Amino acid sequence: MNQIDTDMQRHYDLLRASVARHLGPVIVVNNDAKGGEYFLVDRGRTVERLHPVGPVFELAKSVAHTPLGIYSVVAPYLSPKVPPVGNADRIDPHDLEQVAHIGPSSTAWIDPLRKFAATLETARRNLPGANMPGALEDAGRSILDSGLDFITDAVTSHSFDMQGFQDFSSAVYGHIRTTMYWASKAQIEGVHALLKRWRAQLGESAWSELYVFIFELWTTAALNQNAVIIKPCMDQKRADSHLINQMIAQFPSDPVATALDNLARIVQDNIAAEMVFPTDPDVATALAGEEDLLAQEILKQLRDCPFHTAAKK
């Protein structure tokens, strides 16, 4: 009896591999630090691969990451107790204990913080030659100078605390917002130019059938910037079902192969759902979507489960 499922899985995998070789058109996006690596795929073959976003995007984001870089060095050495800072009610005490797992008794943070300061100093020297817009260059200079000042004070006194770090980060927040503006502008312009070209290349009929598959880390999976830019450019009748955000722990070594393998499963399940469950649209939707096929039945049975009832109380 178990062999039925074993055989089904084998044939299902063979079908998925076959469908993957025929998929297209598909845009695959690795949402990386350069604004996204884009692949145009048709009939399972990569037609073009490039980074469409200009260097201003990466430079703006890199400079804006100065506070996060400092935090990443000093965080384990924070006091594990939530201090009376203005946003103390938003800080989970248990999370802080786990992040501040070394505590303030150690000064092992000094050497890595000095090394990070050297990186910031190099960036500061190269800032004038980076060909950045004037407002972005000014913001970058302020962020780097403030970061270096915080590091100098901390290293000199052999101490830091959460309040002092928040004072520093609050002071550069306006400048970080400036970097966000310029990074967003560069990404929108770069992606829009590419989509316009690919749309003309594919033609309206093929574009209306387009699938977009975006690989995203958990931290930005709910509303990633590439999806926000691309979705309005798709056929709006299909955008909700044809734009797929795939949450991952790390970017795949072969984005196209991974995307097509996952997309083939989605496409073949769309048809399987209507063939296997033609009389029950709700179950068909579950098979074709992200819901586990047993989820609703399990929820139904849990309503009368003694353990579940006691847990709710």
C-alpha positions as protocol buffer text, in pm:
chain_id: "A"
residue {
  index: 1
  type: MET
  ca { x: 0 y: 0 z: 0 }
}
residue {
  index: 2
  type: ASN
  ca { x: 281 y: 241 z: 82 }
}
residue {
  index: 3
  type: GLN
  ca { x: 425 y: 172 z: -261 }
}
residue {
  index: 4
  type: ILE
  ca { x: 137 y: 373 z: -409 }
}
residue {
  index: 5
  type: ASP
  ca { x: 276 y: 692 z: -258 }
}
residue {
  index: 6
  type: THR
  ca { x: 633 y: 597 z: -347 }
}
residue {
  index: 7
  type: ASP
  ca { x: 538 y: 547 z: -711 }
}
residue {
  index: 8
  type: MET
  ca { x: 330 y: 865 z: -710 }
}
residue {
  index: 9
  type: GLN
  ca { x: 625 y: 1069 z: -582 }
}
residue {
  index: 10
  type: ARG
  ca { x: 854 y: 924 z: -849 }
}
residue {
  index: 11
  type: HIS
  ca { x: 612 y: 1005 z: -1132 }
}
residue {
  index: 12
  type: TYR
  ca { x: 539 y: 1346 z: -979 }
}
residue {
  index: 13
  type: ASP
  ca { x: 913 y: 1427 z: -978 }
}
residue {
  index: 14
  type: LEU
  ca { x: 948 y: 1315 z: -1340 }
}
residue {
  index: 15
  type: LEU
  ca { x: 655 y: 1537 z: -1437 }
}
residue {
  index: 16
  type: ARG
  ca { x: 806 y: 1833 z: -1249 }
}
residue {
  index: 17
  type: ALA
  ca { x: 1139 y: 1795 z: -1429 }
}
residue {
  index: 18
  type: SER
  ca { x: 961 y: 1775 z: -1763 }
}
residue {
  index: 19
  type: VAL
  ca { x: 743 y: 2079 z: -1693 }
}
residue {
  index: 20
  type: ALA
  ca { x: 1048 y: 2281 z: -1577 }
}
residue {
  index: 21
  type: ARG
  ca { x: 1208 y: 2240 z: -1920 }
}
residue {
  index: 22
  type: HIS
  ca { x: 905 y: 2404 z: -2085 }
}
residue {
  index: 23
  type: LEU
  ca { x: 843 y: 2698 z: -1850 }
}
residue {
  index: 24
  type: GLY
  ca { x: 848 y: 3052 z: -1981 }
}
residue {
  index: 25
  type: PRO
  ca { x: 857 y: 3338 z: -1986 }
}
residue {
  index: 26
  type: VAL
  ca { x: 988 y: 3368 z: -1630 }
}
residue {
  index: 27
  type: ILE
  ca { x: 1186 y: 3640 z: -1458 }
}
residue {
  index: 28
  type: VAL
  ca { x: 1398 y: 3505 z: -1172 }
}
residue {
  index: 29
  type: VAL
  ca { x: 1536 y: 3754 z: -919 }
}
residue {
  index: 30
  type: ASN
  ca { x: 1802 y: 3707 z: -656 }
}
residue {
  index: 31
  type: ASN
  ca { x: 1740 y: 4004 z: -427 }
}
residue {
  index: 32
  type: ASP
  ca { x: 2109 y: 4062 z: -352 }
}
residue {
  index: 33
  type: ALA
  ca { x: 2313 y: 4358 z: -222 }
}
residue {
  index: 34
  type: LYS
  ca { x: 2340 y: 4509 z: -572 }
}
residue {
  index: 35
  type: GLY
  ca { x: 1966 y: 4562 z: -606 }
}
residue {
  index: 36
  type: GLY
  ca { x: 1886 y: 4225 z: -756 }
}
residue {
  index: 37
  type: GLU
  ca { x: 2035 y: 3984 z: -1007 }
}
residue {
  index: 38
  type: TYR
  ca { x: 1781 y: 3933 z: -1285 }
}
residue {
  index: 39
  type: PHE
  ca { x: 1741 y: 3632 z: -1515 }
}
residue {
  index: 40
  type: LEU
  ca { x: 1505 y: 3618 z: -1813 }
}
residue {
  index: 41
  type: VAL
  ca { x: 1412 y: 3255 z: -1877 }
}
residue {
  index: 42
  type: ASP
  ca { x: 1211 y: 3108 z: -2162 }
}
residue {
  index: 43
  type: ARG
  ca { x: 1142 y: 2739 z: -2229 }
}
residue {
  index: 44
  type: GLY
  ca { x: 1368 y: 2651 z: -1937 }
}
residue {
  index: 45
  type: ARG
  ca { x: 1667 y: 2838 z: -2087 }
}
residue {
  index: 46
  type: THR
  ca { x: 1832 y: 3156 z: -1957 }
}
residue {
  index: 47
  type: VAL
  ca { x: 1801 y: 3422 z: -2225 }
}
residue {
  index: 48
  type: GLU
  ca { x: 1973 y: 3703 z: -2033 }
}
residue {
  index: 49
  type: ARG
  ca { x: 2132 y: 3758 z: -1692 }
}
residue {
  index: 50
  type: LEU
  ca { x: 2231 y: 4095 z: -1543 }
}
residue {
  index: 51
  type: HIS
  ca { x: 2221 y: 4342 z: -1255 }
}
residue {
  index: 52
  type: PRO
  ca { x: 2001 y: 4627 z: -1381 }
}
residue {
  index: 53
  type: VAL
  ca { x: 2050 y: 4866 z: -1088 }
}
residue {
  index: 54
  type: GLY
  ca { x: 2326 y: 5129 z: -1097 }
}
residue {
  index: 55
  type: PRO
  ca { x: 2614 y: 5148 z: -845 }
}
residue {
  index: 56
  type: VAL
  ca { x: 2452 y: 5433 z: -648 }
}
residue {
  index: 57
  type: PHE
  ca { x: 2216 y: 5174 z: -496 }
}
residue {
  index: 58
  type: GLU
  ca { x: 2493 y: 4962 z: -348 }
}
residue {
  index: 59
  type: LEU
  ca { x: 2700 y: 5261 z: -233 }
}
residue {
  index: 60
  type: ALA
  ca { x: 2404 y: 5425 z: -61 }
}
residue {
  index: 61
  type: LYS
  ca { x: 2305 y: 5107 z: 122 }
}
residue {
  index: 62
  type: SER
  ca { x: 2663 y: 5027 z: 219 }
}
residue {
  index: 63
  type: VAL
  ca { x: 2722 y: 5364 z: 387 }
}
residue {
  index: 64
  type: ALA
  ca { x: 2381 y: 5344 z: 557 }
}
residue {
  index: 65
  type: HIS
  ca { x: 2486 y: 5014 z: 715 }
}
residue {
  index: 66
  type: THR
  ca { x: 2746 y: 5189 z: 931 }
}
residue {
  index: 67
  type: PRO
  ca { x: 2531 y: 5182 z: 1250 }
}
residue {
  index: 68
  type: LEU
  ca { x: 2432 y: 4821 z: 1188 }
}
residue {
  index: 69
  type: GLY
  ca { x: 2798 y: 4729 z: 1138 }
}
residue {
  index: 70
  type: ILE
  ca { x: 2893 y: 4885 z: 1472 }
}
residue {
  index: 71
  type: TYR
  ca { x: 2597 y: 4720 z: 1642 }
}
residue {
  index: 72
  type: SER
  ca { x: 2700 y: 4379 z: 1506 }
}
residue {
  index: 73
  type: VAL
  ca { x: 3040 y: 4412 z: 1673 }
}
residue {
  index: 74
  type: VAL
  ca { x: 2930 y: 4544 z: 2012 }
}
residue {
  index: 75
  type: ALA
  ca { x: 2593 y: 4371 z: 2060 }
}
residue {
  index: 76
  type: PRO
  ca { x: 2723 y: 4062 z: 2247 }
}
residue {
  index: 77
  type: TYR
  ca { x: 2886 y: 4295 z: 2501 }
}
residue {
  index: 78
  type: LEU
  ca { x: 2575 y: 4495 z: 2592 }
}
residue {
  index: 79
  type: SER
  ca { x: 2424 y: 4474 z: 2937 }
}
residue {
  index: 80
  type: PRO
  ca { x: 2171 y: 4188 z: 2925 }
}
residue {
  index: 81
  type: LYS
  ca { x: 1915 y: 4392 z: 3120 }
}
residue {
  index: 82
  type: VAL
  ca { x: 1683 y: 4631 z: 2938 }
}
residue {
  index: 83
  type: PRO
  ca { x: 1789 y: 4986 z: 3035 }
}
residue {
  index: 84
  type: PRO
  ca { x: 1545 y: 5278 z: 3078 }
}
residue {
  index: 85
  type: VAL
  ca { x: 1571 y: 5392 z: 2714 }
}
residue {
  index: 86
  type: GLY
  ca { x: 1282 y: 5561 z: 2540 }
}
residue {
  index: 87
  type: ASN
  ca { x: 1173 y: 5249 z: 2353 }
}
residue {
  index: 88
  type: ALA
  ca { x: 1232 y: 5002 z: 2638 }
}
residue {
  index: 89
  type: ASP
  ca { x: 878 y: 4867 z: 2605 }
}
residue {
  index: 90
  type: ARG
  ca { x: 961 y: 4747 z: 2251 }
}
residue {
  index: 91
  type: ILE
  ca { x: 1268 y: 4548 z: 2357 }
}
residue {
  index: 92
  type: ASP
  ca { x: 1209 y: 4181 z: 2440 }
}
residue {
  index: 93
  type: PRO
  ca { x: 1411 y: 4105 z: 2757 }
}
residue {
  index: 94
  type: HIS
  ca { x: 1474 y: 3744 z: 2658 }
}
residue {
  index: 95
  type: ASP
  ca { x: 1591 y: 3844 z: 2310 }
}
residue {
  index: 96
  type: LEU
  ca { x: 1831 y: 4096 z: 2462 }
}
residue {
  index: 97
  type: GLU
  ca { x: 1972 y: 3834 z: 2702 }
}
residue {
  index: 98
  type: GLN
  ca { x: 2046 y: 3605 z: 2409 }
}
residue {
  index: 99
  type: VAL
  ca { x: 2207 y: 3878 z: 2198 }
}
residue {
  index: 100
  type: ALA
  ca { x: 2411 y: 4017 z: 2491 }
}
residue {
  index: 101
  type: HIS
  ca { x: 2545 y: 3672 z: 2576 }
}
residue {
  index: 102
  type: ILE
  ca { x: 2895 y: 3793 z: 2677 }
}
residue {
  index: 103
  type: GLY
  ca { x: 2806 y: 4107 z: 2869 }
}
residue {
  index: 104
  type: PRO
  ca { x: 2990 y: 4432 z: 2949 }
}
residue {
  index: 105
  type: SER
  ca { x: 3266 y: 4274 z: 3161 }
}
residue {
  index: 106
  type: SER
  ca { x: 3472 y: 4193 z: 2848 }
}
residue {
  index: 107
  type: THR
  ca { x: 3644 y: 4443 z: 2619 }
}
residue {
  index: 108
  type: ALA
  ca { x: 3713 y: 4192 z: 2342 }
}
residue {
  index: 109
  type: TRP
  ca { x: 3503 y: 4416 z: 2115 }
}
residue {
  index: 110
  type: ILE
  ca { x: 3772 y: 4684 z: 2098 }
}
residue {
  index: 111
  type: ASP
  ca { x: 4000 y: 4525 z: 1838 }
}
residue {
  index: 112
  type: PRO
  ca { x: 3725 y: 4430 z: 1587 }
}
residue {
  index: 113
  type: LEU
  ca { x: 3569 y: 4773 z: 1634 }
}
residue {
  index: 114
  type: ARG
  ca { x: 3904 y: 4939 z: 1554 }
}
residue {
  index: 115
  type: LYS
  ca { x: 3928 y: 4729 z: 1238 }
}
residue {
  index: 116
  type: PHE
  ca { x: 3577 y: 4834 z: 1136 }
}
residue {
  index: 117
  type: ALA
  ca { x: 3679 y: 5194 z: 1199 }
}
residue {
  index: 118
  type: ALA
  ca { x: 3965 y: 5147 z: 950 }
}
residue {
  index: 119
  type: THR
  ca { x: 3709 y: 5039 z: 690 }
}
residue {
  index: 120
  type: LEU
  ca { x: 3499 y: 5347 z: 763 }
}
residue {
  index: 121
  type: GLU
  ca { x: 3804 y: 5572 z: 736 }
}
residue {
  index: 122
  type: THR
  ca { x: 3889 y: 5426 z: 395 }
}
residue {
  index: 123
  type: ALA
  ca { x: 3532 y: 5480 z: 280 }
}
residue {
  index: 124
  type: ARG
  ca { x: 3546 y: 5838 z: 410 }
}
residue {
  index: 125
  type: ARG
  ca { x: 3861 y: 5911 z: 206 }
}
residue {
  index: 126
  type: ASN
  ca { x: 3708 y: 5763 z: -110 }
}
residue {
  index: 127
  type: LEU
  ca { x: 3371 y: 5930 z: -73 }
}
residue {
  index: 128
  type: PRO
  ca { x: 3452 y: 6238 z: -288 }
}
residue {
  index: 129
  type: GLY
  ca { x: 3551 y: 6021 z: -585 }
}
residue {
  index: 130
  type: ALA
  ca { x: 3248 y: 5792 z: -576 }
}
residue {
  index: 131
  type: ASN
  ca { x: 3044 y: 6007 z: -819 }
}
residue {
  index: 132
  type: MET
  ca { x: 2744 y: 6015 z: -586 }
}
residue {
  index: 133
  type: PRO
  ca { x: 2475 y: 6286 z: -599 }
}
residue {
  index: 134
  type: GLY
  ca { x: 2568 y: 6581 z: -377 }
}
residue {
  index: 135
  type: ALA
  ca { x: 2296 y: 6524 z: -118 }
}
residue {
  index: 136
  type: LEU
  ca { x: 2388 y: 6155 z: -92 }
}
residue {
  index: 137
  type: GLU
  ca { x: 2758 y: 6235 z: -54 }
}
residue {
  index: 138
  type: ASP
  ca { x: 2680 y: 6484 z: 225 }
}
residue {
  index: 139
  type: ALA
  ca { x: 2462 y: 6227 z: 403 }
}
residue {
  index: 140
  type: GLY
  ca { x: 2730 y: 5961 z: 367 }
}
residue {
  index: 141
  type: ARG
  ca { x: 2995 y: 6194 z: 510 }
}
residue {
  index: 142
  type: SER
  ca { x: 2780 y: 6267 z: 815 }
}
residue {
  index: 143
  type: ILE
  ca { x: 2706 y: 5899 z: 878 }
}
residue {
  index: 144
  type: LEU
  ca { x: 3071 y: 5797 z: 849 }
}
residue {
  index: 145
  type: ASP
  ca { x: 3197 y: 6084 z: 1065 }
}
residue {
  index: 146
  type: SER
  ca { x: 2940 y: 6010 z: 1336 }
}
residue {
  index: 147
  type: GLY
  ca { x: 3024 y: 5640 z: 1327 }
}
residue {
  index: 148
  type: LEU
  ca { x: 3394 y: 5713 z: 1365 }
}
residue {
  index: 149
  type: ASP
  ca { x: 3323 y: 5951 z: 1653 }
}
residue {
  index: 150
  type: PHE
  ca { x: 3119 y: 5686 z: 1834 }
}
residue {
  index: 151
  type: ILE
  ca { x: 3395 y: 5429 z: 1789 }
}
residue {
  index: 152
  type: THR
  ca { x: 3666 y: 5671 z: 1908 }
}
residue {
  index: 153
  type: ASP
  ca { x: 3470 y: 5755 z: 2223 }
}
residue {
  index: 154
  type: ALA
  ca { x: 3393 y: 5390 z: 2297 }
}
residue {
  index: 155
  type: VAL
  ca { x: 3750 y: 5270 z: 2243 }
}
residue {
  index: 156
  type: THR
  ca { x: 3900 y: 5559 z: 2441 }
}
residue {
  index: 157
  type: SER
  ca { x: 3672 y: 5500 z: 2741 }
}
residue {
  index: 158
  type: HIS
  ca { x: 3667 y: 5119 z: 2700 }
}
residue {
  index: 159
  type: SER
  ca { x: 3291 y: 5136 z: 2739 }
}
residue {
  index: 160
  type: PHE
  ca { x: 2960 y: 5192 z: 2563 }
}
residue {
  index: 161
  type: ASP
  ca { x: 2595 y: 5137 z: 2644 }
}
residue {
  index: 162
  type: MET
  ca { x: 2263 y: 5112 z: 2464 }
}
residue {
  index: 163
  type: GLN
  ca { x: 2163 y: 5471 z: 2536 }
}
residue {
  index: 164
  type: GLY
  ca { x: 2487 y: 5605 z: 2390 }
}
residue {
  index: 165
  type: PHE
  ca { x: 2444 y: 5394 z: 2079 }
}
residue {
  index: 166
  type: GLN
  ca { x: 2085 y: 5511 z: 2039 }
}
residue {
  index: 167
  type: ASP
  ca { x: 2198 y: 5873 z: 2069 }
}
residue {
  index: 168
  type: PHE
  ca { x: 2442 y: 5812 z: 1783 }
}
residue {
  index: 169
  type: SER
  ca { x: 2194 y: 5625 z: 1564 }
}
residue {
  index: 170
  type: SER
  ca { x: 1920 y: 5880 z: 1624 }
}
residue {
  index: 171
  type: ALA
  ca { x: 2153 y: 6163 z: 1521 }
}
residue {
  index: 172
  type: VAL
  ca { x: 2224 y: 6001 z: 1182 }
}
residue {
  index: 173
  type: TYR
  ca { x: 1868 y: 5882 z: 1113 }
}
residue {
  index: 174
  type: GLY
  ca { x: 1784 y: 6174 z: 884 }
}
residue {
  index: 175
  type: HIS
  ca { x: 2097 y: 6105 z: 678 }
}
residue {
  index: 176
  type: ILE
  ca { x: 2005 y: 5736 z: 654 }
}
residue {
  index: 177
  type: ARG
  ca { x: 1665 y: 5839 z: 519 }
}
residue {
  index: 178
  type: THR
  ca { x: 1852 y: 6031 z: 249 }
}
residue {
  index: 179
  type: THR
  ca { x: 2046 y: 5719 z: 151 }
}
residue {
  index: 180
  type: MET
  ca { x: 1717 y: 5527 z: 138 }
}
residue {
  index: 181
  type: TYR
  ca { x: 1574 y: 5784 z: -105 }
}
residue {
  index: 182
  type: TRP
  ca { x: 1867 y: 5758 z: -345 }
}
residue {
  index: 183
  type: ALA
  ca { x: 1890 y: 5379 z: -324 }
}
residue {
  index: 184
  type: SER
  ca { x: 1518 y: 5348 z: -399 }
}
residue {
  index: 185
  type: LYS
  ca { x: 1544 y: 5592 z: -689 }
}
residue {
  index: 186
  type: ALA
  ca { x: 1832 y: 5401 z: -844 }
}
residue {
  index: 187
  type: GLN
  ca { x: 1654 y: 5068 z: -808 }
}
residue {
  index: 188
  type: ILE
  ca { x: 1324 y: 5188 z: -954 }
}
residue {
  index: 189
  type: GLU
  ca { x: 1496 y: 5345 z: -1254 }
}
residue {
  index: 190
  type: GLY
  ca { x: 1715 y: 5043 z: -1322 }
}
residue {
  index: 191
  type: VAL
  ca { x: 1441 y: 4781 z: -1289 }
}
residue {
  index: 192
  type: HIS
  ca { x: 1185 y: 4982 z: -1485 }
}
residue {
  index: 193
  type: ALA
  ca { x: 1428 y: 5028 z: -1775 }
}
residue {
  index: 194
  type: LEU
  ca { x: 1497 y: 4654 z: -1786 }
}
residue {
  index: 195
  type: LEU
  ca { x: 1131 y: 4552 z: -1763 }
}
residue {
  index: 196
  type: LYS
  ca { x: 1040 y: 4795 z: -2042 }
}
residue {
  index: 197
  type: ARG
  ca { x: 1305 y: 4640 z: -2267 }
}
residue {
  index: 198
  type: TRP
  ca { x: 1211 y: 4281 z: -2184 }
}
residue {
  index: 199
  type: ARG
  ca { x: 841 y: 4355 z: -2236 }
}
residue {
  index: 200
  type: ALA
  ca { x: 908 y: 4487 z: -2585 }
}
residue {
  index: 201
  type: GLN
  ca { x: 1133 y: 4189 z: -2653 }
}
residue {
  index: 202
  type: LEU
  ca { x: 873 y: 3930 z: -2544 }
}
residue {
  index: 203
  type: GLY
  ca { x: 564 y: 4102 z: -2684 }
}
residue {
  index: 204
  type: GLU
  ca { x: 237 y: 4174 z: -2506 }
}
residue {
  index: 205
  type: SER
  ca { x: 92 y: 3826 z: -2540 }
}
residue {
  index: 206
  type: ALA
  ca { x: 390 y: 3654 z: -2375 }
}
residue {
  index: 207
  type: TRP
  ca { x: 424 y: 3932 z: -2117 }
}
residue {
  index: 208
  type: SER
  ca { x: 66 y: 3877 z: -2002 }
}
residue {
  index: 209
  type: GLU
  ca { x: 158 y: 3518 z: -1911 }
}
residue {
  index: 210
  type: LEU
  ca { x: 479 y: 3615 z: -1733 }
}
residue {
  index: 211
  type: TYR
  ca { x: 578 y: 3448 z: -1406 }
}
residue {
  index: 212
  type: VAL
  ca { x: 815 y: 3628 z: -1167 }
}
residue {
  index: 213
  type: PHE
  ca { x: 1002 y: 3424 z: -908 }
}
residue {
  index: 214
  type: ILE
  ca { x: 1189 y: 3620 z: -639 }
}
residue {
  index: 215
  type: PHE
  ca { x: 1426 y: 3467 z: -384 }
}
residue {
  index: 216
  type: GLU
  ca { x: 1407 y: 3656 z: -54 }
}
residue {
  index: 217
  type: LEU
  ca { x: 1563 y: 3625 z: 290 }
}
residue {
  index: 218
  type: TRP
  ca { x: 1314 y: 3612 z: 578 }
}
residue {
  index: 219
  type: THR
  ca { x: 1393 y: 3966 z: 689 }
}
residue {
  index: 220
  type: THR
  ca { x: 1240 y: 4117 z: 373 }
}
residue {
  index: 221
  type: ALA
  ca { x: 1012 y: 3840 z: 247 }
}
residue {
  index: 222
  type: ALA
  ca { x: 686 y: 4012 z: 339 }
}
residue {
  index: 223
  type: LEU
  ca { x: 743 y: 4322 z: 124 }
}
residue {
  index: 224
  type: ASN
  ca { x: 1066 y: 4304 z: -73 }
}
residue {
  index: 225
  type: GLN
  ca { x: 1163 y: 4594 z: -295 }
}
residue {
  index: 226
  type: ASN
  ca { x: 1187 y: 4401 z: -621 }
}
residue {
  index: 227
  type: ALA
  ca { x: 835 y: 4263 z: -584 }
}
residue {
  index: 228
  type: VAL
  ca { x: 701 y: 4610 z: -506 }
}
residue {
  index: 229
  type: ILE
  ca { x: 859 y: 4748 z: -825 }
}
residue {
  index: 230
  type: ILE
  ca { x: 776 y: 4457 z: -1056 }
}
residue {
  index: 231
  type: LYS
  ca { x: 416 y: 4376 z: -962 }
}
residue {
  index: 232
  type: PRO
  ca { x: 252 y: 4691 z: -1109 }
}
residue {
  index: 233
  type: CYS
  ca { x: 432 y: 4621 z: -1437 }
}
residue {
  index: 234
  type: MET
  ca { x: 276 y: 4276 z: -1476 }
}
residue {
  index: 235
  type: ASP
  ca { x: -63 y: 4184 z: -1621 }
}
residue {
  index: 236
  type: GLN
  ca { x: -282 y: 4278 z: -1323 }
}
residue {
  index: 237
  type: LYS
  ca { x: -522 y: 3991 z: -1387 }
}
residue {
  index: 238
  type: ARG
  ca { x: -241 y: 3748 z: -1311 }
}
residue {
  index: 239
  type: ALA
  ca { x: -6 y: 3946 z: -1088 }
}
residue {
  index: 240
  type: ASP
  ca { x: -134 y: 3799 z: -760 }
}
residue {
  index: 241
  type: SER
  ca { x: -87 y: 3440 z: -878 }
}
residue {
  index: 242
  type: HIS
  ca { x: 213 y: 3485 z: -1108 }
}
residue {
  index: 243
  type: LEU
  ca { x: 445 y: 3676 z: -874 }
}
residue {
  index: 244
  type: ILE
  ca { x: 600 y: 3432 z: -629 }
}
residue {
  index: 245
  type: ASN
  ca { x: 818 y: 3530 z: -332 }
}
residue {
  index: 246
  type: GLN
  ca { x: 1028 y: 3236 z: -215 }
}
residue {
  index: 247
  type: MET
  ca { x: 1161 y: 3276 z: 138 }
}
residue {
  index: 248
  type: ILE
  ca { x: 1508 y: 3123 z: 179 }
}
residue {
  index: 249
  type: ALA
  ca { x: 1787 y: 3098 z: 438 }
}
residue {
  index: 250
  type: GLN
  ca { x: 2057 y: 3170 z: 178 }
}
residue {
  index: 251
  type: PHE
  ca { x: 2058 y: 3243 z: -194 }
}
residue {
  index: 252
  type: PRO
  ca { x: 2078 y: 2930 z: -412 }
}
residue {
  index: 253
  type: SER
  ca { x: 2392 y: 2851 z: -608 }
}
residue {
  index: 254
  type: ASP
  ca { x: 2180 y: 2799 z: -922 }
}
residue {
  index: 255
  type: PRO
  ca { x: 1887 y: 3043 z: -896 }
}
residue {
  index: 256
  type: VAL
  ca { x: 1731 y: 2951 z: -1231 }
}
residue {
  index: 257
  type: ALA
  ca { x: 1731 y: 2575 z: -1173 }
}
residue {
  index: 258
  type: THR
  ca { x: 1593 y: 2619 z: -821 }
}
residue {
  index: 259
  type: ALA
  ca { x: 1326 y: 2864 z: -935 }
}
residue {
  index: 260
  type: LEU
  ca { x: 1213 y: 2645 z: -1225 }
}
residue {
  index: 261
  type: ASP
  ca { x: 1197 y: 2338 z: -1002 }
}
residue {
  index: 262
  type: ASN
  ca { x: 971 y: 2521 z: -757 }
}
residue {
  index: 263
  type: LEU
  ca { x: 766 y: 2690 z: -1027 }
}
residue {
  index: 264
  type: ALA
  ca { x: 708 y: 2360 z: -1206 }
}
residue {
  index: 265
  type: ARG
  ca { x: 555 y: 2224 z: -886 }
}
residue {
  index: 266
  type: ILE
  ca { x: 326 y: 2528 z: -863 }
}
residue {
  index: 267
  type: VAL
  ca { x: 218 y: 2508 z: -1227 }
}
residue {
  index: 268
  type: GLN
  ca { x: 149 y: 2135 z: -1229 }
}
residue {
  index: 269
  type: ASP
  ca { x: -36 y: 2158 z: -896 }
}
residue {
  index: 270
  type: ASN
  ca { x: -262 y: 2426 z: -1046 }
}
residue {
  index: 271
  type: ILE
  ca { x: -385 y: 2173 z: -1300 }
}
residue {
  index: 272
  type: ALA
  ca { x: -377 y: 1877 z: -1061 }
}
residue {
  index: 273
  type: ALA
  ca { x: -601 y: 2064 z: -816 }
}
residue {
  index: 274
  type: GLU
  ca { x: -878 y: 2105 z: -1072 }
}
residue {
  index: 275
  type: MET
  ca { x: -849 y: 1748 z: -1197 }
}
residue {
  index: 276
  type: VAL
  ca { x: -825 y: 1571 z: -862 }
}
residue {
  index: 277
  type: PHE
  ca { x: -1079 y: 1786 z: -673 }
}
residue {
  index: 278
  type: PRO
  ca { x: -1321 y: 1915 z: -941 }
}
residue {
  index: 279
  type: THR
  ca { x: -1618 y: 1906 z: -702 }
}
residue {
  index: 280
  type: ASP
  ca { x: -1461 y: 2094 z: -408 }
}
residue {
  index: 281
  type: PRO
  ca { x: -1312 y: 2435 z: -496 }
}
residue {
  index: 282
  type: ASP
  ca { x: -1188 y: 2496 z: -140 }
}
residue {
  index: 283
  type: VAL
  ca { x: -981 y: 2178 z: -131 }
}
residue {
  index: 284
  type: ALA
  ca { x: -865 y: 2241 z: -487 }
}
residue {
  index: 285
  type: THR
  ca { x: -745 y: 2587 z: -380 }
}
residue {
  index: 286
  type: ALA
  ca { x: -556 y: 2432 z: -88 }
}
residue {
  index: 287
  type: LEU
  ca { x: -378 y: 2184 z: -317 }
}
residue {
  index: 288
  type: ALA
  ca { x: -287 y: 2458 z: -563 }
}
residue {
  index: 289
  type: GLY
  ca { x: -183 y: 2709 z: -296 }
}
residue {
  index: 290
  type: GLU
  ca { x: 34 y: 2738 z: 15 }
}
residue {
  index: 291
  type: GLU
  ca { x: -214 y: 2575 z: 253 }
}
residue {
  index: 292
  type: ASP
  ca { x: -147 y: 2219 z: 368 }
}
residue {
  index: 293
  type: LEU
  ca { x: -418 y: 1991 z: 233 }
}
residue {
  index: 294
  type: LEU
  ca { x: -496 y: 1860 z: 582 }
}
residue {
  index: 295
  type: ALA
  ca { x: -490 y: 2198 z: 758 }
}
residue {
  index: 296
  type: GLN
  ca { x: -864 y: 2268 z: 759 }
}
residue {
  index: 297
  type: GLU
  ca { x: -951 y: 1914 z: 868 }
}
residue {
  index: 298
  type: ILE
  ca { x: -695 y: 1933 z: 1149 }
}
residue {
  index: 299
  type: LEU
  ca { x: -835 y: 2268 z: 1262 }
}
residue {
  index: 300
  type: LYS
  ca { x: -1184 y: 2121 z: 1261 }
}
residue {
  index: 301
  type: GLN
  ca { x: -1080 y: 1827 z: 1478 }
}
residue {
  index: 302
  type: LEU
  ca { x: -875 y: 2046 z: 1712 }
}
residue {
  index: 303
  type: ARG
  ca { x: -1184 y: 2244 z: 1809 }
}
residue {
  index: 304
  type: ASP
  ca { x: -1299 y: 1944 z: 2014 }
}
residue {
  index: 305
  type: CYS
  ca { x: -953 y: 1829 z: 2123 }
}
residue {
  index: 306
  type: PRO
  ca { x: -918 y: 1838 z: 2509 }
}
residue {
  index: 307
  type: PHE
  ca { x: -553 y: 1945 z: 2490 }
}
residue {
  index: 308
  type: HIS
  ca { x: -635 y: 2225 z: 2244 }
}
residue {
  index: 309
  type: THR
  ca { x: -931 y: 2344 z: 2454 }
}
residue {
  index: 310
  type: ALA
  ca { x: -720 y: 2350 z: 2771 }
}
residue {
  index: 311
  type: ALA
  ca { x: -439 y: 2541 z: 2597 }
}
residue {
  index: 312
  type: LYS
  ca { x: -680 y: 2814 z: 2487 }
}
residue {
  index: 313
  type: LYS
  ca { x: -792 y: 2860 z: 2848 }
}
